[in-house]
Amino acid sequence: MFVNAENIHHIVIASTEHPVDFEQFKKFIQKSPFVRRVAFIGKAIFDLPEFPEMVKFCALNNIYLIFGEVGETSTENLRALVEYKNVILINIYEDKHNVQLLNQYKQEFNSDLPDINIIVTVKHSPQDEISPTSYAFYNLADDITDIACLKLLNEPMLNYNGELLGCWQNPDKKHPINAFNLGMEKAFSSASIKKMLNMLKTGKICKSCPCTRCPVFASLVWTNQKIDVYKRVFNDD
Ligand code: SF4
């Protein structure tokens, strides 16, 4: 199976513990001309010393950005979220001052972007923790039109250091393929991605694949389903 990386325009970068290395990130973007949108998950990306520079670099390369979690951060970083007009959406914790500031910048730069979604923190009681939804795990493959495996090709996830996780459910800690070093094309022609796609398509276990250890795959097996990710994402008959 040949995965054409030219078809993959959106990626997600997990930045829950560390920000990306800016120099590595720049090289990756230059090696991956088909990437058009990067979504950062996690607050640590705001610890990147060159954050405003990174947003500007993406704007100059026609790349839109999404930030899944804006926490405490500097006014320079908040300003960069508006100034280059390439940040389309942010989720931000309830902080009236920061939201006010962002709206001021939007006026100053005459921009409708970014869309600001306020994260309301809800405290869960211990009772909530054992609600029936805790068992949703068993139904992970109920709707395979909206399953995490599809993200492998329509919005693959990389770790902050460039390691190719594929999808956000990947349970493995070590990932041999580094997309920052290789660029999208080489990373996606790697054997490990092909093995994941093949395992989902055939249902045959491949021990080296993270899917082997993933509850979504277990759920697919229990519900007697297989999924041709390539066909579903690219509608390729
Ligand atoms: S089965 Fe594989 S591709 Fe699907 S969610 Fe799990 S790790 Fe990801």
Coordinates of N, CA and C and ligand atoms in Angstrom, one line a residue:
M1 N 0.8 -1.2 0.0 CA 0.0 0.0 0.0 C 0.9 1.3 0.0
F2 N 0.6 2.1 -0.9 CA 1.4 3.4 -1.0 C 0.6 4.5 -0.5
V3 N 1.2 5.2 0.5 CA 0.5 6.3 1.1 C 1.1 7.6 0.5
N4 N 0.3 8.4 -0.2 CA 0.8 9.6 -0.8 C 0.7 10.7 0.2
A5 N 1.8 11.2 0.7 CA 1.8 12.2 1.7 C 1.3 13.6 1.2
E6 N 1.2 13.7 -0.1 CA 0.7 14.9 -0.8 C -0.7 15.1 -0.4
N7 N -1.4 14.0 0.0 CA -2.8 14.1 0.3 C -3.1 14.5 1.8
I8 N -2.0 14.5 2.6 CA -2.2 14.8 4.0 C -1.8 16.2 4.3
H9 N -2.9 17.0 4.5 CA -2.7 18.5 4.7 C -2.8 18.9 6.1
H10 N -3.4 18.1 7.0 CA -3.5 18.6 8.4 C -2.8 17.6 9.3
I11 N -2.1 18.2 10.3 CA -1.4 17.4 11.3 C -1.7 17.9 12.7
V12 N -1.5 17.0 13.7 CA -1.6 17.5 15.1 C -0.3 17.2 15.7
I13 N 0.1 18.1 16.6 CA 1.4 17.9 17.3 C 1.0 17.9 18.8
A14 N 1.4 16.9 19.5 CA 1.1 16.8 21.0 C 2.2 17.5 21.7
S15 N 1.8 18.6 22.4 CA 2.8 19.4 23.2 C 2.3 19.5 24.6
T16 N 2.0 18.4 25.2 CA 1.5 18.4 26.6 C 2.6 18.6 27.6
E17 N 3.8 18.0 27.3 CA 4.9 18.1 28.3 C 6.0 19.1 27.8
H18 N 6.3 19.2 26.5 CA 7.4 20.0 26.0 C 6.9 20.7 24.8
P19 N 7.5 21.9 24.5 CA 7.2 22.5 23.2 C 8.1 21.9 22.1
V20 N 7.8 22.2 20.9 CA 8.7 21.7 19.8 C 10.0 22.4 19.9
D21 N 11.0 21.8 19.2 CA 12.2 22.6 19.0 C 12.0 23.4 17.7
F22 N 12.2 24.7 17.8 CA 11.8 25.5 16.6 C 12.6 25.2 15.4
E23 N 13.9 25.0 15.5 CA 14.7 24.8 14.4 C 14.3 23.5 13.7
Q24 N 14.0 22.4 14.5 CA 13.6 21.1 13.9 C 12.2 21.3 13.2
F25 N 11.3 22.1 13.9 CA 10.0 22.3 13.3 C 10.1 23.0 12.0
K26 N 10.9 24.0 11.9 CA 11.1 24.8 10.7 C 11.5 23.8 9.5
K27 N 12.5 23.0 9.9 CA 13.1 22.1 8.8 C 11.9 21.1 8.4
F28 N 11.2 20.7 9.3 CA 10.1 19.7 9.0 C 9.1 20.4 8.0
I29 N 8.7 21.6 8.4 CA 7.7 22.3 7.5 C 8.3 22.5 6.1
Q30 N 9.6 22.9 6.1 CA 10.2 23.1 4.7 C 10.3 21.8 3.9
K31 N 10.4 20.6 4.7 CA 10.5 19.3 4.0 C 9.1 18.8 3.7
S32 N 8.0 19.4 4.2 CA 6.7 18.9 4.0 C 5.8 20.0 3.5
P33 N 5.9 20.3 2.2 CA 5.2 21.4 1.6 C 3.7 21.2 1.5
F34 N 3.2 20.0 1.7 CA 1.7 19.8 1.6 C 1.0 20.1 2.9
V35 N 1.7 20.3 4.0 CA 1.1 20.5 5.3 C 0.5 21.9 5.2
R36 N -0.8 22.1 5.5 CA -1.5 23.4 5.4 C -2.0 23.8 6.8
R37 N -2.2 22.8 7.7 CA -2.7 23.2 9.0 C -2.1 22.4 10.1
V38 N -1.7 23.1 11.2 CA -1.1 22.4 12.3 C -1.9 22.7 13.5
A39 N -2.3 21.7 14.2 CA -3.1 21.9 15.5 C -2.2 21.4 16.6
F40 N -1.9 22.3 17.6 CA -1.1 21.9 18.8 C -2.0 21.6 19.9
I41 N -1.8 20.4 20.5 CA -2.6 19.9 21.6 C -1.7 20.1 22.9
G42 N -2.2 20.8 23.9 CA -1.4 20.9 25.1 C -0.8 22.3 25.3
K43 N -0.6 22.7 26.5 CA -0.2 24.1 26.8 C 1.3 24.3 26.6
A44 N 2.1 23.3 26.6 CA 3.6 23.4 26.7 C 4.1 24.2 25.4
I45 N 3.4 24.2 24.3 CA 3.8 25.0 23.2 C 4.1 26.5 23.5
F46 N 3.3 26.9 24.5 CA 3.5 28.4 24.8 C 4.8 28.6 25.6
D47 N 5.5 27.5 26.0 CA 6.8 27.7 26.6 C 7.9 27.9 25.6
L48 N 7.6 27.7 24.3 CA 8.6 27.9 23.3 C 9.1 29.3 23.3
P49 N 10.4 29.6 23.5 CA 10.9 31.0 23.6 C 10.6 31.7 22.3
E50 N 10.6 31.0 21.1 CA 10.4 31.7 19.9 C 8.9 31.6 19.4
F51 N 8.0 31.5 20.4 CA 6.6 31.3 20.0 C 6.1 32.3 18.9
P52 N 6.2 33.7 19.2 CA 5.7 34.6 18.2 C 6.4 34.4 16.8
E53 N 7.7 34.1 16.8 CA 8.4 33.8 15.6 C 7.9 32.6 14.9
M54 N 7.5 31.6 15.7 CA 7.0 30.3 15.1 C 5.6 30.6 14.4
V55 N 4.8 31.4 15.0 CA 3.5 31.7 14.4 C 3.7 32.5 13.1
K56 N 4.6 33.5 13.2 CA 4.9 34.3 12.0 C 5.5 33.4 10.9
F57 N 6.4 32.5 11.2 CA 7.0 31.6 10.2 C 5.9 30.7 9.6
C58 N 4.9 30.3 10.3 CA 3.8 29.5 9.8 C 3.0 30.4 8.8
A59 N 2.7 31.6 9.2 CA 2.0 32.5 8.4 C 2.7 32.7 7.0
L60 N 4.0 32.9 7.1 CA 4.7 33.2 5.9 C 4.7 31.9 5.0
N61 N 4.5 30.8 5.6 CA 4.5 29.5 4.8 C 3.0 29.1 4.5
N62 N 2.1 30.0 4.7 CA 0.7 29.7 4.5 C 0.1 28.5 5.3
I63 N 0.5 28.5 6.5 CA 0.1 27.4 7.4 C -0.9 28.0 8.4
Y64 N -2.1 27.4 8.5 CA -3.0 27.8 9.5 C -2.7 27.0 10.8
L65 N -3.0 27.6 12.0 CA -2.7 27.0 13.2 C -4.0 26.9 14.1
I66 N -4.0 25.9 15.0 CA -5.1 25.8 16.0 C -4.3 25.5 17.3
F67 N -4.8 26.1 18.4 CA -4.2 25.8 19.7 C -5.3 25.2 20.6
G68 N -5.1 24.0 21.0 CA -6.1 23.3 21.7 C -6.2 23.7 23.2
E69 N -5.2 24.4 23.7 CA -5.3 24.7 25.1 C -4.3 25.9 25.4
V70 N -4.9 27.1 25.6 CA -4.1 28.2 25.9 C -4.3 28.5 27.4
G71 N -3.1 28.4 28.1 CA -3.2 28.6 29.6 C -2.5 30.0 29.9
E72 N -1.8 30.0 31.0 CA -1.0 31.2 31.3 C 0.0 31.5 30.3
T73 N 0.1 32.7 29.7 CA 1.1 32.9 28.8 C 1.4 34.5 28.7
S74 N 2.4 34.8 28.0 CA 2.8 36.2 27.9 C 2.0 37.0 27.0
T75 N 2.0 38.4 27.1 CA 1.2 39.2 26.2 C 1.8 39.1 24.8
E76 N 3.1 38.9 24.7 CA 3.7 38.8 23.3 C 3.1 37.6 22.6
N77 N 2.9 36.5 23.4 CA 2.4 35.3 22.8 C 0.9 35.5 22.4
L78 N 0.2 36.1 23.3 CA -1.2 36.4 23.0 C -1.4 37.3 21.7
R79 N -0.5 38.3 21.7 CA -0.6 39.2 20.5 C -0.3 38.4 19.2
A80 N 0.7 37.5 19.3 CA 1.0 36.7 18.1 C -0.1 35.8 17.6
L81 N -1.0 35.4 18.5 CA -2.2 34.6 18.2 C -3.1 35.4 17.2
V82 N -3.0 36.7 17.2 CA -3.9 37.5 16.4 C -3.1 38.2 15.2
E83 N -1.9 38.7 15.5 CA -1.2 39.5 14.6 C -1.0 39.0 13.2
Y84 N -0.7 37.7 13.0 CA -0.4 37.2 11.7 C -1.6 36.6 11.0
K85 N -2.8 36.6 11.6 CA -4.1 36.2 11.0 C -4.1 34.8 10.5
N86 N -3.2 33.9 11.0 CA -3.3 32.5 10.6 C -3.7 31.6 11.7
V87 N -4.0 32.1 12.8 CA -4.5 31.2 13.9 C -6.0 31.2 13.8
I88 N -6.6 30.0 13.5 CA -8.0 30.0 13.2 C -8.9 29.7 14.4
L89 N -8.3 29.0 15.4 CA -9.1 28.6 16.6 C -8.2 28.4 17.8
I90 N -8.7 28.9 18.9 CA -8.0 28.6 20.2 C -9.0 28.2 21.2
N91 N -8.6 27.3 22.1 CA -9.4 27.0 23.3 C -8.7 27.6 24.4
I92 N -9.3 28.4 25.2 CA -8.6 29.2 26.3 C -9.3 29.0 27.6
Y93 N -8.6 28.9 28.7 CA -9.2 28.7 30.0 C -9.8 30.1 30.4
E94 N -10.9 30.0 31.2 CA -11.6 31.2 31.6 C -10.6 32.2 32.3
D95 N -10.2 33.2 31.6 CA -9.4 34.2 32.1 C -9.8 35.5 31.4
K96 N -10.6 36.2 32.2 CA -11.2 37.4 31.5 C -10.2 38.4 30.9
H97 N -9.0 38.5 31.7 CA -8.0 39.5 31.2 C -7.5 39.1 29.9
N98 N -7.1 37.8 29.7 CA -6.5 37.3 28.5 C -7.5 37.4 27.3
V99 N -8.7 37.1 27.6 CA -9.8 37.1 26.5 C -10.0 38.5 26.1
Q100 N -10.0 39.4 27.1 CA -10.2 40.9 26.8 C -9.0 41.4 25.9
L101 N -7.8 40.9 26.3 CA -6.6 41.4 25.6 C -6.7 40.8 24.1
L102 N -7.1 39.6 24.0 CA -7.2 39.0 22.6 C -8.2 39.8 21.8
N103 N -9.3 40.2 22.4 CA -10.3 40.9 21.7 C -9.8 42.3 21.3
Q104 N -9.0 42.9 22.2 CA -8.4 44.2 21.8 C -7.5 44.1 20.6
Y105 N -6.7 43.0 20.6 CA -5.7 42.8 19.5 C -6.5 42.5 18.2
K106 N -7.7 41.8 18.3 CA -8.5 41.6 17.1 C -9.0 42.9 16.5
Q107 N -9.3 43.9 17.4 CA -9.7 45.2 16.9 C -8.5 45.9 16.3
E108 N -7.4 45.9 17.0 CA -6.2 46.6 16.6 C -5.8 46.1 15.2
F109 N -5.8 44.7 15.0 CA -5.4 44.2 13.7 C -6.5 44.0 12.7
N110 N -7.7 44.5 13.1 CA -8.9 44.4 12.3 C -9.1 42.9 11.7
S111 N -9.1 42.0 12.7 CA -9.2 40.6 12.3 C -10.3 39.9 13.1
D112 N -11.0 39.0 12.4 CA -12.0 38.1 13.0 C -11.4 36.9 13.7
L113 N -10.1 36.7 13.3 CA -9.4 35.5 13.8 C -8.6 35.8 15.1
P114 N -8.4 34.8 15.9 CA -8.9 33.5 15.9 C -10.3 33.4 16.5
D115 N -11.0 32.3 16.2 CA -12.2 32.0 17.0 C -11.8 31.6 18.4
I116 N -12.5 32.2 19.4 CA -12.1 31.9 20.7 C -13.1 31.1 21.4
N117 N -12.7 29.9 21.9 CA -13.6 29.0 22.6 C -13.1 29.0 24.0
I118 N -14.0 29.4 25.0 CA -13.6 29.4 26.4 C -13.8 28.0 27.0
I119 N -12.8 27.5 27.6 CA -12.9 26.2 28.3 C -13.4 26.5 29.7
V120 N -14.5 25.9 30.0 CA -15.1 26.0 31.4 C -14.7 24.8 32.1
T121 N -14.0 25.0 33.3 CA -13.5 23.8 34.0 C -14.7 23.3 34.9
V122 N -15.0 22.0 34.8 CA -16.1 21.5 35.6 C -15.4 20.5 36.5
K123 N -15.8 20.6 37.8 CA -15.2 19.7 38.8 C -16.1 18.4 38.8
H124 N -15.4 17.2 38.7 CA -16.2 16.0 38.7 C -16.2 15.4 40.1
S125 N -17.4 14.9 40.5 CA -17.4 14.2 41.8 C -17.0 12.8 41.6
P126 N -16.5 12.1 42.7 CA -16.1 10.7 42.6 C -17.2 9.9 41.9
Q127 N -18.5 10.2 42.2 CA -19.6 9.5 41.6 C -19.6 9.6 40.1
D128 N -19.3 10.8 39.6 CA -19.2 11.0 38.1 C -18.2 10.1 37.5
E129 N -17.1 9.9 38.2 CA -16.0 9.1 37.7 C -16.4 7.6 37.3
I130 N -17.4 7.1 38.1 CA -17.8 5.7 37.8 C -19.2 5.7 37.1
S131 N -19.5 6.8 36.4 CA -20.8 6.8 35.7 C -20.7 5.8 34.5
P132 N -21.9 5.4 34.0 CA -21.9 4.4 32.9 C -21.0 4.8 31.7
T133 N -20.7 6.1 31.5 CA -19.9 6.5 30.4 C -18.5 6.0 30.5
S134 N -18.1 5.6 31.7 CA -16.7 5.1 31.9 C -16.6 3.8 31.1
Y135 N -17.7 3.2 30.8 CA -17.6 1.9 30.0 C -17.7 2.1 28.5
A136 N -17.7 3.4 28.1 CA -17.8 3.7 26.7 C -16.7 3.0 25.9
F137 N -15.6 2.6 26.6 CA -14.5 1.9 26.0 C -15.0 0.7 25.1
Y138 N -16.1 0.0 25.6 CA -16.5 -1.2 24.9 C -17.2 -0.9 23.6
N139 N -17.5 0.4 23.4 CA -18.3 0.8 22.2 C -17.4 1.6 21.2
L140 N -16.1 1.5 21.4 CA -15.2 2.4 20.6 C -15.4 2.2 19.1
A141 N -15.8 1.0 18.7 CA -15.9 0.8 17.3 C -17.3 0.8 16.8
D142 N -18.2 1.4 17.6 CA -19.6 1.4 17.2 C -19.8 2.2 15.9
D143 N -19.2 3.3 15.8 CA -19.3 4.1 14.6 C -18.0 4.3 13.9
I144 N -17.8 3.4 12.9 CA -16.4 3.5 12.3 C -16.3 4.6 11.3
T145 N -17.3 5.4 11.1 CA -17.2 6.6 10.3 C -16.4 7.7 11.0
D146 N -16.4 7.5 12.4 CA -15.8 8.6 13.2 C -14.8 8.0 14.2
I147 N -13.9 7.1 13.7 CA -13.1 6.3 14.6 C -11.7 6.9 14.6
A148 N -11.0 6.8 15.7 CA -9.6 7.4 15.9 C -8.7 6.9 14.8
C149 N -8.8 5.7 14.3 CA -7.9 5.2 13.3 C -7.9 6.0 12.0
L150 N -9.0 6.7 11.7 CA -9.1 7.5 10.5 C -8.1 8.7 10.5
K151 N -7.8 9.1 11.8 CA -6.8 10.2 11.9 C -5.4 9.9 11.5
L152 N -5.2 8.6 11.4 CA -3.8 8.1 10.9 C -3.5 8.8 9.5
L153 N -4.5 9.0 8.7 CA -4.2 9.7 7.4 C -4.9 11.0 7.2
N154 N -6.0 11.3 7.9 CA -6.6 12.6 7.7 C -6.1 13.7 8.6
E155 N -5.5 13.3 9.7 CA -4.9 14.3 10.6 C -4.0 13.6 11.6
P156 N -2.9 13.1 11.0 CA -2.0 12.3 11.8 C -1.3 13.1 13.0
M157 N -1.0 12.4 14.1 CA -0.5 13.0 15.2 C 1.0 12.7 15.4
L158 N 1.8 13.8 15.6 CA 3.2 13.7 15.9 C 3.4 14.0 17.4
N159 N 4.4 13.5 18.0 CA 4.8 14.0 19.3 C 5.6 15.3 19.2
Y160 N 5.8 16.0 20.3 CA 6.5 17.3 20.3 C 7.9 17.2 19.6
N161 N 8.5 15.9 19.7 CA 9.8 15.8 19.2 C 9.8 15.2 17.8
G162 N 8.7 15.1 17.2 CA 8.6 14.7 15.8 C 8.2 13.2 15.6
E163 N 8.2 12.4 16.8 CA 7.9 11.0 16.6 C 6.5 10.8 16.1
L164 N 6.4 9.9 15.1 CA 5.1 9.7 14.5 C 4.2 8.8 15.3
L165 N 3.2 9.4 16.0 CA 2.3 8.6 16.8 C 1.2 8.0 15.9
G166 N 0.9 8.7 14.9 CA -0.2 8.2 14.0 C -1.5 8.8 14.4
C167 N -2.0 8.2 15.5 CA -3.3 8.6 16.0 C -3.2 8.9 17.5
W168 N -4.2 9.6 18.1 CA -4.0 10.0 19.5 C -4.3 8.9 20.5
Q169 N -4.7 7.7 20.0 CA -5.0 6.5 20.9 C -3.7 5.7 21.0
N170 N -2.7 5.9 20.2 CA -1.5 5.1 20.2 C -1.0 4.9 21.6
P171 N -1.0 3.6 22.1 CA -0.6 3.3 23.4 C 0.9 3.2 23.7
D172 N 1.7 3.1 22.6 CA 3.1 2.9 22.8 C 3.9 4.1 23.2
K173 N 5.0 3.9 23.9 CA 5.8 5.0 24.4 C 6.9 5.4 23.4
K174 N 7.4 4.3 22.7 CA 8.5 4.5 21.8 C 8.1 4.4 20.3
H175 N 8.5 5.4 19.5 CA 8.1 5.4 18.1 C 9.3 5.6 17.2
P176 N 9.6 4.6 16.4 CA 10.9 4.6 15.7 C 10.9 5.7 14.6
I177 N 9.7 6.1 14.1 CA 9.7 7.0 12.9 C 9.7 8.4 13.3
N178 N 10.6 9.3 12.9 CA 10.6 10.7 13.3 C 10.3 11.5 12.1
A179 N 9.1 12.1 12.1 CA 8.7 12.9 10.9 C 9.4 14.2 10.8
F180 N 9.9 14.7 11.9 CA 10.7 16.0 11.9 C 12.0 15.8 11.1
N181 N 12.6 14.6 11.3 CA 13.9 14.3 10.6 C 13.6 13.9 9.2
L182 N 12.6 13.1 9.0 CA 12.4 12.5 7.6 C 11.5 13.4 6.7
G183 N 10.6 14.2 7.3 CA 9.6 14.9 6.4 C 8.4 14.0 6.3
M184 N 7.3 14.5 5.9 CA 6.0 13.7 5.8 C 6.1 12.6 4.8
E185 N 6.7 12.8 3.7 CA 6.7 11.8 2.6 C 7.4 10.5 3.1
K186 N 8.6 10.7 3.6 CA 9.4 9.5 4.0 C 8.7 8.9 5.2
A187 N 8.3 9.7 6.1 CA 7.7 9.1 7.4 C 6.5 8.3 7.0
F188 N 5.7 8.7 6.0 CA 4.5 8.0 5.7 C 4.7 6.9 4.7
S189 N 5.9 6.8 4.2 CA 6.2 5.6 3.4 C 6.9 4.5 4.3
S190 N 7.0 4.8 5.6 CA 7.6 3.8 6.5 C 6.8 2.5 6.6
A191 N 7.5 1.5 6.9 CA 6.9 0.1 7.1 C 5.9 0.2 8.2
S192 N 6.2 0.9 9.3 CA 5.3 0.8 10.5 C 3.9 1.4 10.2
I193 N 3.9 2.5 9.4 CA 2.5 3.0 9.1 C 1.8 2.0 8.2
K194 N 2.5 1.4 7.2 CA 1.9 0.5 6.3 C 1.4 -0.7 7.1
K195 N 2.2 -1.1 8.1 CA 1.7 -2.3 8.9 C 0.4 -2.0 9.7
M196 N 0.4 -0.7 10.2 CA -0.8 -0.3 11.0 C -2.1 -0.4 10.0
L197 N -1.9 0.2 8.8 CA -3.0 0.3 7.9 C -3.5 -1.1 7.5
N198 N -2.4 -2.0 7.3 CA -2.7 -3.4 6.9 C -3.4 -4.2 8.0
M199 N -3.0 -3.9 9.2 CA -3.6 -4.6 10.4 C -5.1 -4.3 10.5
L200 N -5.4 -3.0 10.3 CA -6.8 -2.5 10.5 C -7.6 -3.1 9.3
K201 N -7.0 -3.2 8.1 CA -7.7 -3.7 7.0 C -8.0 -5.2 7.0
T202 N -7.0 -5.9 7.6 CA -7.2 -7.4 7.5 C -7.6 -8.0 8.9
G203 N -7.4 -7.2 9.9 CA -7.8 -7.7 11.3 C -6.7 -8.7 11.8
K204 N -5.6 -8.9 11.0 CA -4.6 -9.8 11.5 C -3.6 -9.1 12.4
I205 N -3.3 -9.7 13.5 CA -2.4 -9.1 14.5 C -1.0 -9.0 14.0
C206 N -0.4 -7.8 14.2 CA 1.1 -7.7 13.9 C 1.7 -7.1 15.2
K207 N 2.5 -8.0 15.9 CA 2.9 -7.7 17.2 C 3.6 -6.3 17.4
S208 N 4.3 -5.9 16.3 CA 5.1 -4.7 16.4 C 4.2 -3.4 16.3
C209 N 3.0 -3.6 15.9 CA 2.1 -2.5 15.7 C 1.4 -2.0 17.0
P210 N 1.4 -0.7 17.3 CA 0.7 -0.2 18.5 C -0.8 -0.7 18.6
C211 N -1.4 -0.8 17.4 CA -2.8 -1.2 17.3 C -3.1 -2.5 18.1
T212 N -2.0 -3.4 18.2 CA -2.2 -4.6 18.9 C -2.5 -4.4 20.4
R213 N -2.0 -3.2 20.9 CA -2.2 -2.9 22.3 C -3.3 -1.9 22.6
C214 N -4.1 -1.6 21.5 CA -5.0 -0.5 21.6 C -6.5 -0.9 21.8
P215 N -7.2 -0.3 22.7 CA -8.6 -0.7 22.9 C -9.5 -0.5 21.7
V216 N -9.1 0.4 20.8 CA -10.0 0.6 19.6 C -9.9 -0.7 18.8
F217 N -8.7 -1.2 18.6 CA -8.5 -2.4 17.8 C -9.3 -3.6 18.4
A218 N -9.1 -3.7 19.8 CA -9.8 -4.8 20.5 C -11.3 -4.6 20.3
S219 N -11.8 -3.4 20.3 CA -13.2 -3.2 20.1 C -13.7 -3.6 18.6
L220 N -12.8 -3.3 17.7 CA -13.1 -3.7 16.3 C -13.2 -5.2 16.2
V221 N -12.2 -5.9 16.9 CA -12.2 -7.4 16.8 C -13.5 -7.9 17.5
W222 N -13.8 -7.3 18.6 CA -15.0 -7.8 19.3 C -16.3 -7.6 18.5
T223 N -16.3 -6.5 17.7 CA -17.5 -6.3 17.0 C -17.4 -6.8 15.5
N224 N -16.3 -7.6 15.3 CA -16.1 -8.3 14.1 C -16.1 -7.3 12.9
Q225 N -15.3 -6.2 13.0 CA -15.2 -5.3 12.0 C -13.7 -5.0 11.6
K226 N -13.5 -4.6 10.3 CA -12.2 -4.3 9.8 C -12.4 -2.9 9.2
I227 N -11.3 -2.2 9.0 CA -11.5 -0.9 8.4 C -10.3 -0.6 7.4
D228 N -10.7 -0.2 6.2 CA -9.8 0.2 5.2 C -9.6 1.7 5.3
V229 N -8.6 2.1 6.1 CA -8.5 3.5 6.4 C -8.2 4.3 5.2
Y230 N -7.3 3.8 4.3 CA -7.0 4.5 3.1 C -8.2 4.8 2.2
K231 N -9.0 3.8 2.1 CA -10.2 3.9 1.2 C -11.2 4.9 1.8
R232 N -11.4 4.8 3.2 CA -12.3 5.7 3.8 C -11.9 7.2 3.8
V233 N -10.6 7.4 4.0 CA -10.1 8.8 4.0 C -10.1 9.4 2.6
F234 N -9.5 8.6 1.7 CA -9.3 9.2 0.3 C -10.4 8.8 -0.7
N235 N -11.4 8.0 -0.2 CA -12.5 7.6 -1.1 C -11.9 7.0 -2.4
D236 N -10.9 6.2 -2.2 CA -10.2 5.7 -3.3 C -10.7 4.3 -3.7
D237 N -11.4 4.2 -4.8 CA -12.0 2.9 -5.2 C -11.0 2.0 -5.9
Ligands
SF4_1 S1 -6.2 0.7 16.4 FE1 -4.3 1.6 15.9 S2 -4.9 3.3 14.4 FE2 -6.7 2.7 15.5 S3 -6.9 4.0 17.3 FE3 -5.7 2.2 18.0 S4 -3.6 2.7 17.7 FE4 -4.8 4.2 16.5

